Amino acid sequence: MSLWNTTRFHPNTFLLLGIPGMEAIHNWLSIPFCLVYLGALLGNFSILYIIRIDSNLHEPMYFFLCMLSVSDLIISTTAMPKMLSIFWFHDRKIYFEACLLQVFFIHSLCSMASGFILAMAFDRYVAICNPLRHSTILTHRVIRNLGLTTVFRGIVLFSPQPFMLRWLPYCRTNIIPHTYCEFMALIKLACAETRIWRIYSLTAAFLSGGLDFLLIIYSYVLILYTVFRLPSKAARLKTLDTCGSHVCVILVAYTPAFFSFLTHRFGHHVAPHIHIFVANIYLLVPPLVNPMIYGIRTKRVRERFLQEVAPWRIGSFEVHKEGNKSKNTGQKEQQAQNYEILKKHPKGGFHPPTINSRHNMRPANESQVSPNTFYLLGIPGLEHLHVWIGIPFCSMYMVAVVGNLTILAVVRAERSLHEPMFLFLCMLSITDLVLSTSTLPRMLGLFWLGAQGMAFDACLAQMFFIHSFTAMESGFFLAMAIDRYVAICDPLRHAMILPHGRIAKMGAAVVFRGVAFFSPHPILLKQLPYCGTRVIAHTYCEFMAVVKLACVDTGATKRYSLSVASVIGSCDGFFIALSYVLILRAVFRLPSREASLKALGTCGSHVCVILVFYSTAVFTFLTHRFGHNVAPQVHIFIANVYLLVPPFLNPIVYGIRTKKIRDRVLSSLKVKFAC
């Protein structure tokens, strides 16, 4: 069947192409898309169920949240099933009427979601600026009328779109280069003048999303004006905290929305696959993130959810809080009580017992130079979400392992990739594999199995691997920057300056530096006495977290660690920045713009991974040195991102952006499936 179908006034079907330029990896893209969709369904249905059964949540904010969840469910269900059929079964055909219906649902429901976010901003404004009249202003009748008005506006503004598209003749092609039917994508297929239709669509988008955003900004200006007039800093922070979830939802919803709007209007030079990928994020990510944000940040929703999924656990905690002294031989109750004690004594000298050994507790203040065991607490304040946090962490680890092993296999098998850049990439992949494997399995045991105990020697070994291999990763980034500098500034001598022997010596020097600088860490910690608590408020053994448990002055030890980290990070960062200054100087001297862009394009992957790695590294370093007021869970979460995201992203960035690697992977997959 020919894909091209011309000279039809009303085509019976359209053919959805998917993401142009990325058709070969549709199967891979479908995996995260499907997981996002399943997460959105589970999260939004959970929000609706919890608010329905808990009368304490029958308040304006949660009613508007229910409306937003319903709109998110319909939006994602309108687009995602057809998208997955394109990715998995190559079922590109969609009937003309079904396409028009999809256009109407997507645009009208996006407008409704924007309206519900505005209604939530209005609720926050009333709750903060006029709290005494909150319940009288936002009665159930007013809430219902606001919801109906938002739905009516979405229908009125976007119901003309299917009729407009039905009136147009389509005599060019019936192929839509998109993953779903979208108004502007269909307009481009018409062979008539469509300027008025385009203007109407952009105007309707502005009257819904743009006007809503302006009113949201205005409401937050009034909120901030009221908040900054409060007498105490504590009151101001507490008041602003009630808006945190809403602000996160606004950023997630409007950032990709404005990108899509502006690329339709001005972004004629934006690559189609980038525009379509962001358009998919605009439809799929907010329905996933919204219930997660409100579920994690809203204490009442979180506690009710935990009560539903683990009622025995909540009940055990309540009995413990009320001081019930009766003996209970059940293992679940004992685990809950031990967990509660551990949570209440993060700094208070408690040595956690094992299950069924309540009378064999050793004194917490017993001085030991080398304690037998440390206890990892996880992420303080988010212990009840450890099971859920473990899911994305496990997914990232699996992708990191598969991606980095793929990079190693492809570079090994393809002789044309035996170049300095890809050899350094192999070294980086090995580093990422060791770094993630030294932390993730133990972290998942903590999250899913409650395995908090860790032998002292194992803790020191983990610490050495983490810090030394992080230094090696920074060194390999510097080596890759040197390779880019030589390749661009002195391309004729590239192979002569960086032969295989010199590359091996550079890699060995990076490894030796990491081992030499961080091998003193375990020795220093082994010599310290630990006479206080042995609970580490972290997900893995980290030097500064363990040093804080020692009962002697550790100023010199801390200064050594920070000095080593700052010297390695700052030196590598300085030389990487210097190399790119010289690269930019050489690039801007090239005679043509095309040559400049092509030269810069070879550095794109390297710049992406550098930004991901060093931004989280600098944040972690500064919070250790100056961030005494940073919430522990924020610091520990960023520390986990620092260890987990680079190994996850590096193979994806290089696999997608590097044509040689991408072509080799796709050719291997084609051969495998052909067999």
XYZ file of C-alpha atoms in Angstrom:
675
model
C 0.000 0.000 0.000
C 1.389 3.385 -0.980
C 1.798 5.850 1.832
C 1.166 8.796 -0.417
C -2.450 9.452 -1.224
C -3.326 12.602 -3.160
C -6.279 14.447 -4.728
C -8.871 13.645 -2.086
C -11.322 16.137 -0.723
C -12.050 14.071 2.410
C -9.583 11.220 2.887
C -11.044 8.175 4.592
C -7.928 7.700 6.677
C -4.790 9.483 7.754
C -1.446 7.801 8.353
C 0.407 8.798 11.538
C 4.144 8.688 10.919
C 5.256 8.763 14.566
C 8.385 10.759 15.413
C 10.138 11.610 12.106
C 13.772 10.611 12.051
C 13.344 8.280 15.031
C 11.209 5.554 13.448
C 13.982 3.006 13.953
C 13.822 3.366 17.745
C 10.033 3.507 18.117
C 10.103 0.186 19.965
C 12.536 1.584 22.516
C 10.658 4.851 22.919
C 7.455 2.949 23.590
C 8.852 1.451 26.816
C 9.141 4.720 28.802
C 5.962 6.022 27.155
C 4.024 2.949 28.290
C 5.461 3.171 31.812
C 4.517 6.859 31.972
C 0.963 6.042 30.883
C 0.576 3.245 33.433
C 1.970 5.520 36.148
C -0.486 8.253 35.149
C -3.443 5.840 35.327
C -2.411 4.458 38.710
C -1.610 7.855 40.199
C -4.729 9.689 39.072
C -7.099 6.857 39.970
C -5.414 6.729 43.402
C -5.989 10.474 43.860
C -9.664 10.153 42.902
C -10.210 7.144 45.170
C -8.468 8.665 48.204
C -10.328 11.977 47.974
C -13.633 10.179 47.474
C -13.343 7.978 50.589
C -11.739 10.541 52.920
C -14.226 13.211 53.986
C -11.396 15.280 55.485
C -10.159 15.903 51.935
C -13.480 17.299 50.725
C -12.038 20.795 50.412
C -11.767 23.155 47.410
C -8.125 22.360 46.640
C -8.756 18.616 46.490
C -11.973 18.998 44.477
C -10.040 20.960 41.857
C -7.323 18.302 42.032
C -9.962 15.654 41.242
C -11.093 17.662 38.206
C -7.476 17.940 37.055
C -7.002 14.168 37.517
C -10.086 13.389 35.403
C -8.869 15.664 32.608
C -5.386 14.113 32.802
C -6.839 10.603 32.546
C -8.862 11.483 29.449
C -5.969 13.353 27.772
C -3.491 10.510 28.211
C -6.038 7.831 27.243
C -6.977 9.793 24.121
C -3.404 9.843 22.810
C -1.447 6.979 24.353
C -3.163 3.759 23.121
C -2.955 4.852 19.483
C 0.632 6.004 19.991
C 1.639 2.584 21.364
C -0.062 0.827 18.443
C 2.106 2.921 16.099
C 5.271 2.106 18.013
C 4.602 -1.602 18.572
C 2.404 -2.783 15.674
C 3.131 -0.119 13.021
C -0.618 0.527 12.958
C -0.411 4.011 11.478
C -3.911 4.208 10.047
C -6.514 6.357 11.782
C -9.954 7.134 10.387
C -10.729 10.724 9.425
C -13.570 11.091 11.959
C -11.518 9.454 14.721
C -8.672 11.864 13.946
C -11.007 14.874 14.250
C -12.379 13.503 17.512
C -8.852 13.086 18.868
C -8.039 16.696 17.894
C -11.082 17.967 19.786
C -10.453 15.927 22.939
C -6.745 16.785 23.144
C -7.130 20.538 22.661
C -10.304 21.018 24.688
C -9.077 18.906 27.624
C -5.698 20.675 27.657
C -7.660 23.915 27.934
C -9.705 22.430 30.795
C -6.554 21.289 32.608
C -5.188 24.820 32.333
C -8.461 26.164 33.741
C -8.370 23.784 36.691
C -4.795 24.879 37.477
C -6.059 28.489 37.436
C -8.898 27.517 39.790
C -6.355 25.980 42.163
C -4.357 29.226 42.052
C -7.530 31.117 42.958
C -8.082 28.733 45.875
C -4.527 29.390 47.112
C -5.098 33.131 46.802
C -8.288 33.014 48.889
C -6.769 30.624 51.470
C -3.757 32.899 52.034
C -5.100 36.401 51.447
C -8.544 35.918 52.996
C -8.378 32.768 55.150
C -11.315 33.594 57.415
C -13.741 33.713 54.485
C -12.222 30.797 52.559
C -15.066 28.388 53.219
C -17.747 31.021 52.563
C -16.211 32.207 49.286
C -15.448 28.746 47.872
C -18.612 26.844 48.708
C -19.409 23.569 46.988
C -21.754 25.399 44.637
C -19.056 27.890 43.632
C -16.579 25.051 43.095
C -19.061 23.219 40.884
C -19.786 26.373 38.872
C -16.063 27.029 38.388
C -15.582 23.475 37.141
C -18.531 23.682 34.746
C -17.322 27.053 33.444
C -13.899 25.607 32.725
C -15.398 22.626 30.890
C -17.778 24.888 28.939
C -14.923 27.199 27.903
C -12.857 24.285 26.599
C -15.781 22.945 24.564
C -16.773 26.341 23.133
C -13.260 27.412 22.163
C -12.213 24.148 20.516
C -15.419 22.574 19.161
C -15.085 24.655 15.930
C -11.774 22.969 15.121
C -13.176 19.623 13.879
C -15.680 21.487 11.671
C -12.926 23.684 10.229
C -10.816 20.638 9.423
C -13.788 18.852 7.880
C -14.453 21.752 5.493
C -10.885 21.813 4.152
C -9.801 19.940 1.019
C -6.800 17.585 1.392
C -5.082 17.133 -1.947
C -1.442 16.952 -0.891
C -0.904 13.886 1.268
C -2.661 12.007 4.036
C 0.529 11.407 6.036
C 0.696 13.225 9.387
C 4.291 13.495 10.689
C 3.182 13.173 14.304
C 2.246 10.605 16.933
C -1.340 11.858 17.232
C -3.797 14.038 15.336
C -3.014 17.653 16.113
C -4.726 20.708 14.636
C -1.653 22.426 13.182
C -0.316 19.157 11.743
C -3.600 18.605 9.875
C -3.802 22.214 8.689
C -0.472 21.778 6.909
C -1.975 18.977 4.769
C -4.760 21.143 3.348
C -4.421 22.595 -0.145
C -6.471 25.720 0.577
C -5.736 29.016 2.294
C -5.629 28.269 6.036
C -4.390 31.532 7.509
C -7.704 32.335 9.224
C -7.855 28.825 10.722
C -4.307 29.156 12.049
C -5.034 32.554 13.567
C -8.171 31.198 15.239
C -6.306 28.217 16.700
C -3.464 30.344 18.080
C -5.979 32.861 19.457
C -7.970 30.119 21.181
C -4.743 28.701 22.649
C -3.817 32.139 23.980
C -7.296 32.801 25.402
C -7.118 29.561 27.348
C -3.510 28.792 28.233
C -2.020 32.268 27.870
C -4.763 34.111 29.740
C -4.815 31.448 32.458
C -1.069 31.786 32.918
C -1.293 35.574 33.240
C -4.029 35.269 35.872
C -2.010 32.635 37.730
C 0.988 34.983 37.766
C -1.252 37.800 39.030
C -2.639 35.595 41.820
C 0.876 34.686 42.945
C 1.921 38.334 42.925
C -0.928 39.020 45.367
C -0.012 35.948 47.400
C 3.625 37.026 47.672
C 2.541 40.556 48.603
C 0.478 39.108 51.465
C 3.117 36.600 52.547
C 5.935 39.139 52.812
C 3.786 41.234 55.135
C 3.590 38.413 57.690
C 5.515 39.179 60.892
C 7.792 36.103 61.135
C 9.974 34.182 58.723
C 8.543 30.869 59.951
C 4.998 31.997 59.121
C 6.100 33.132 55.669
C 7.817 29.833 54.887
C 4.878 27.794 56.172
C 2.446 29.807 54.053
C 4.563 29.527 50.911
C 4.940 25.788 51.482
C 1.188 25.349 50.936
C 1.745 26.573 47.353
C 4.747 24.344 46.583
C 2.831 21.514 44.934
C 0.793 23.915 42.821
C 3.892 25.773 41.600
C 5.514 22.463 40.577
C 2.393 21.495 38.613
C 2.372 24.900 36.883
C 5.991 24.555 35.782
C 5.476 21.003 34.499
C 2.331 21.954 32.553
C 3.232 25.317 31.052
C 6.911 24.862 30.121
C 6.352 22.309 27.290
C 3.039 24.001 26.407
C 4.719 27.323 25.656
C 7.517 25.564 23.768
C 4.962 23.851 21.492
C 3.018 27.094 21.016
C 6.111 29.138 20.128
C 7.540 26.535 17.744
C 4.226 26.504 15.856
C 4.360 30.286 15.566
C 8.057 31.046 15.170
C 10.104 27.829 15.289
C 10.283 26.989 11.589
C 13.917 25.918 12.001
C 13.297 23.631 15.004
C 13.935 19.996 14.082
C 10.589 18.151 13.668
C 11.538 15.300 15.996
C 12.364 17.770 18.784
C 9.044 19.563 18.410
C 7.048 16.314 18.320
C 8.960 14.824 21.246
C 8.237 17.901 23.380
C 4.596 17.776 22.270
C 4.417 14.203 23.578
C 5.977 15.286 26.863
C 3.338 18.024 27.093
C 0.586 15.387 26.882
C 2.109 12.541 28.896
C 4.311 13.958 31.649
C 1.809 16.230 33.501
C -0.708 13.359 33.988
C 2.141 11.309 35.495
C 3.766 14.034 37.587
C 0.662 15.766 38.982
C -0.496 12.893 41.249
C 3.107 12.185 42.262
C 3.663 15.802 43.328
C 0.445 16.006 45.311
C 0.858 12.487 46.665
C 4.385 13.136 47.964
C 4.106 16.759 49.085
C 0.579 16.690 50.543
C 0.745 15.025 53.947
C -2.963 14.202 54.194
C -3.069 12.512 50.788
C 0.166 10.670 51.530
C -0.959 9.369 54.923
C -4.332 8.248 53.596
C -2.661 6.438 50.711
C -0.284 4.639 53.078
C -3.185 3.706 55.311
C -4.888 2.073 52.321
C -1.852 0.183 50.987
C -0.306 -0.757 54.364
C -2.940 -0.542 57.113
C -1.011 -2.887 59.428
C 1.983 -0.591 59.291
C 0.077 2.567 60.127
C -1.775 0.783 62.888
C 1.476 -0.415 64.454
C 2.851 3.110 64.476
C -0.241 4.480 66.171
C -0.084 1.827 68.895
C 3.534 2.672 69.487
C 2.820 6.404 69.725
C 0.061 5.880 72.274
C 2.448 4.021 74.574
C 0.860 0.620 74.366
C 3.179 -1.579 76.444
C 1.524 -4.905 75.801
C 3.779 -7.593 74.333
C 3.208 -8.652 70.770
C 4.988 -11.587 69.217
C 3.962 -10.821 65.605
C 6.843 -10.049 63.275
C 5.097 -7.177 61.475
C 4.391 -5.297 64.706
C 7.982 -5.782 65.872
C 9.348 -4.478 62.565
C 7.117 -1.416 62.748
C 8.167 -0.620 66.329
C 11.871 -0.987 65.519
C 11.402 1.231 62.480
C 9.648 3.891 64.564
C 12.452 3.900 67.169
C 15.046 4.201 64.418
C 13.178 7.112 62.895
C 12.901 8.900 66.256
C 16.611 8.545 67.046
C 18.530 9.596 63.930
C 21.138 11.282 66.141
C 20.386 9.964 69.559
C 22.629 7.032 70.214
C 20.408 4.087 69.421
C 21.859 0.774 68.274
C 19.079 -0.958 66.321
C 18.449 -4.551 67.342
C 17.664 -7.312 64.951
C 14.197 -8.817 64.799
C 13.385 -11.141 67.679
C 16.414 -10.049 69.718
C 14.960 -7.364 71.928
C 16.918 -8.401 74.983
C 20.303 -8.639 73.249
C 20.775 -4.939 72.598
C 24.287 -3.601 73.081
C 24.713 -0.170 74.593
C 24.700 2.545 71.986
C 27.470 4.495 73.669
C 29.888 1.569 73.810
C 33.127 2.895 72.304
C 34.361 0.975 69.295
C 37.217 1.883 66.948
C 35.654 -0.354 64.276
C 31.948 -1.034 64.805
C 30.627 -4.220 63.289
C 27.646 -2.670 61.529
C 26.240 0.640 60.344
C 22.532 1.209 59.685
C 21.435 3.089 56.583
C 18.302 5.151 57.145
C 17.553 5.898 53.492
C 16.028 9.277 52.639
C 14.973 10.924 55.933
C 11.376 12.097 55.868
C 10.534 9.909 52.858
C 10.894 6.475 54.464
C 7.245 5.666 53.773
C 7.871 6.199 50.039
C 10.968 4.023 49.784
C 9.079 1.278 47.948
C 7.839 3.719 45.318
C 11.146 5.577 44.989
C 12.832 2.229 44.364
C 10.839 1.715 41.139
C 12.340 4.593 39.083
C 15.740 3.978 40.675
C 15.629 0.328 39.584
C 14.480 1.322 36.086
C 17.354 3.798 35.782
C 19.844 1.167 36.925
C 18.603 -1.375 34.389
C 18.788 1.191 31.584
C 22.285 2.216 32.744
C 23.517 -1.395 32.704
C 21.974 -2.215 29.310
C 23.038 1.102 27.767
C 26.653 1.031 28.920
C 27.110 -2.647 28.031
C 25.679 -1.843 24.598
C 28.173 1.007 24.159
C 31.037 -1.333 25.075
C 29.822 -4.090 22.731
C 29.258 -1.723 19.797
C 32.640 0.015 20.099
C 34.390 -3.346 20.463
C 32.663 -4.854 17.407
C 32.921 -1.839 15.088
C 36.518 -1.133 14.037
C 35.591 2.284 12.643
C 34.757 3.325 16.209
C 38.271 2.598 17.501
C 38.940 6.311 17.759
C 40.024 8.375 20.793
C 36.535 9.746 21.526
C 34.920 6.308 21.603
C 37.774 4.695 23.518
C 37.377 7.359 26.215
C 33.617 6.711 26.054
C 34.287 3.028 26.800
C 36.326 4.012 29.837
C 33.475 6.256 30.946
C 30.972 3.413 30.472
C 33.054 1.040 32.619
C 33.246 3.728 35.302
C 29.483 4.234 35.172
C 28.831 0.499 35.467
C 31.042 0.165 38.546
C 29.680 3.357 40.092
C 26.007 2.409 39.720
C 26.550 -1.254 40.668
C 28.374 -0.286 43.856
C 25.320 1.662 45.085
C 22.054 0.549 43.467
C 21.740 -3.109 44.532
C 22.371 -2.155 48.163
C 20.005 0.813 47.885
C 17.208 -1.357 46.472
C 17.724 -3.832 49.309
C 17.178 -0.944 51.703
C 14.100 0.372 49.879
C 12.339 -2.918 49.164
C 13.559 -5.380 51.785
C 14.268 -3.044 54.691
C 17.875 -4.314 54.822
C 19.340 -1.390 56.747
C 22.359 -3.111 58.303
C 25.690 -2.911 56.475
C 28.994 -4.363 57.632
C 31.639 -1.782 58.515
C 34.200 -3.099 56.010
C 31.574 -3.255 53.253
C 30.651 0.338 54.051
C 34.289 1.438 53.683
C 34.649 -0.485 50.408
C 31.486 1.103 49.000
C 32.730 4.543 50.013
C 36.080 4.005 48.267
C 34.455 2.823 45.050
C 31.980 5.716 44.977
C 34.480 8.520 45.557
C 37.361 7.111 43.500
C 35.201 6.219 40.483
C 33.464 9.595 40.619
C 36.913 11.190 40.361
C 37.712 8.856 37.451
C 34.504 9.882 35.688
C 35.487 13.541 35.995
C 38.926 12.678 34.603
C 37.475 10.877 31.589
C 35.283 13.915 30.864
C 38.467 16.001 30.813
C 40.150 13.475 28.496
C 37.155 13.654 26.128
C 37.366 17.467 26.213
C 41.054 17.264 25.239
C 40.110 14.939 22.377
C 37.484 17.442 21.132
C 40.026 20.260 21.381
C 42.606 18.377 19.299
C 40.010 17.165 16.768
C 38.703 20.705 16.115
C 41.774 22.894 16.636
C 44.358 20.570 15.053
C 42.412 17.980 13.016
C 45.291 16.999 10.686
C 47.452 15.858 13.628
C 44.584 14.308 15.664
C 45.602 10.677 15.068
C 49.284 11.466 15.627
C 48.714 13.396 18.887
C 46.317 10.807 20.352
C 47.550 7.324 19.338
C 46.285 4.273 21.165
C 49.330 4.146 23.417
C 48.824 7.698 24.648
C 45.113 7.077 25.164
C 45.938 4.057 27.347
C 48.392 6.156 29.380
C 45.802 8.911 29.864
C 43.245 6.353 31.054
C 45.766 4.775 33.435
C 46.676 8.217 34.813
C 43.006 8.996 35.494
C 42.549 5.666 37.301
C 45.742 6.125 39.321
C 44.689 9.632 40.362
C 41.303 8.397 41.637
C 42.861 5.526 43.583
C 45.706 7.629 45.026
C 43.527 10.510 46.203
C 40.735 8.453 47.768
C 42.452 5.330 49.118
C 43.248 7.250 52.365
C 39.503 7.658 53.019
C 38.839 4.106 54.305
C 42.086 4.166 56.315
C 41.161 7.446 58.007
C 37.675 6.201 58.891
C 38.987 2.853 60.159
C 41.072 4.665 62.762
C 38.233 6.824 64.145
C 36.290 5.837 67.300
C 32.493 5.585 66.941
C 30.826 5.880 70.332
C 27.539 7.514 69.336
C 24.844 6.372 66.973
C 25.644 4.074 64.082
C 22.678 5.192 62.009
C 23.726 6.836 58.718
C 21.046 9.188 57.426
C 21.756 8.309 53.807
C 21.061 5.687 51.133
C 24.707 4.647 50.843
C 27.958 4.981 52.788
C 29.295 8.424 52.049
C 32.453 9.865 53.590
C 30.945 12.959 55.220
C 27.923 11.025 56.536
C 30.196 8.482 58.268
C 32.624 11.115 59.604
C 29.735 12.810 61.439
C 29.277 9.650 63.537
C 32.771 9.767 65.040
C 33.114 11.022 68.628
C 36.425 12.874 68.148
C 37.356 16.077 66.369
C 37.302 15.315 62.636
C 38.075 18.803 61.304
C 41.330 17.735 59.621
C 39.690 14.661 58.080
C 36.803 16.721 56.676
C 39.190 19.338 55.309
C 41.235 16.648 53.547
C 38.151 15.182 51.859
C 36.777 18.567 50.775
C 40.218 19.654 49.561
C 40.638 16.526 47.448
C 37.142 16.870 45.967
C 37.585 20.576 45.258
C 41.055 20.134 43.701
C 39.921 17.321 41.390
C 36.579 18.885 40.465
C 37.824 22.456 40.060
C 40.942 21.478 38.094
C 39.005 19.221 35.745
C 36.257 21.815 35.380
C 38.795 24.601 34.708
C 40.622 22.653 32.002
C 37.343 21.538 30.405
C 36.172 25.175 30.318
C 39.562 26.265 28.903
C 39.390 23.612 26.184
C 35.949 24.828 25.134
C 37.101 28.461 25.112
C 39.834 27.436 22.660
C 37.333 25.320 20.700
C 34.902 28.254 20.388
C 37.746 30.534 19.367
C 38.713 28.122 16.575
C 35.099 27.519 15.522
C 34.219 31.200 15.167
C 37.210 31.638 12.866
C 35.827 29.140 10.367
C 34.759 30.757 7.073
C 31.166 29.454 6.877
C 28.308 29.129 9.327
C 27.659 25.536 8.222
C 31.216 24.531 9.084
C 30.927 26.208 12.494
C 27.662 24.429 13.293
C 29.052 21.083 12.138
C 32.129 21.487 14.334
C 30.025 22.457 17.349
C 27.683 19.541 16.681
C 30.511 17.105 17.412
C 30.706 18.553 20.941
C 26.974 18.430 21.723
C 26.934 15.029 23.438
C 29.960 15.874 25.551
C 28.486 19.193 26.691
C 25.196 17.511 27.684
C 26.820 14.889 29.912
C 29.178 17.478 31.457
C 26.256 19.700 32.459
C 24.362 16.793 34.042
C 27.411 15.567 35.954
C 28.889 18.822 37.225
C 25.646 20.617 38.132
C 24.651 17.917 40.647
C 28.281 17.497 41.797
C 28.651 21.214 42.574
C 25.313 21.242 44.424
C 26.366 18.276 46.573
C 29.763 19.816 47.344
C 28.302 23.219 48.294
C 25.632 21.724 50.573
C 28.338 19.838 52.474
C 30.350 23.036 52.853
C 27.690 25.740 53.303
C 24.197 24.216 53.088
C 23.473 23.679 56.775
C 19.885 24.844 56.232
C 19.218 22.574 53.242
C 16.622 19.916 54.077
C 18.321 16.490 54.482
C 15.976 14.778 52.040
C 16.791 17.363 49.353
C 20.526 16.929 49.825
C 20.330 13.112 49.829
C 18.002 13.028 46.827
C 20.397 15.227 44.823
C 23.293 13.011 45.940
C 21.426 10.002 44.517
C 20.726 11.876 41.289
C 24.447 12.693 41.108
C 25.297 8.974 41.211
C 22.426 7.518 39.189
C 21.545 9.965 36.420
C 24.934 10.260 34.605
C 25.307 6.447 34.167
C 21.690 6.415 32.955
C 21.974 9.372 30.552
C 25.490 8.998 29.139
C 24.756 5.979 26.878
C 21.393 7.476 25.858
C 22.953 10.818 24.886
C 25.822 9.250 22.962
C 23.640 6.501 21.503
C 21.084 8.945 20.085
C 23.383 11.814 19.070
C 26.313 9.775 17.675
C 25.389 8.545 14.211
C 28.022 5.789 14.055
C 26.844 4.203 17.308
C 23.179 4.636 16.434
C 23.584 3.078 12.981
C 25.560 0.135 14.371
C 22.933 -0.577 17.066
C 20.075 -0.346 14.557
C 21.843 -2.589 12.056
C 22.455 -5.184 14.792
C 18.788 -5.080 15.792
C 17.654 -5.445 12.187
C 19.872 -8.492 11.685
C 18.599 -10.027 14.932
C 14.937 -9.523 14.066
C 15.497 -10.721 10.485
C 16.945 -13.948 11.839
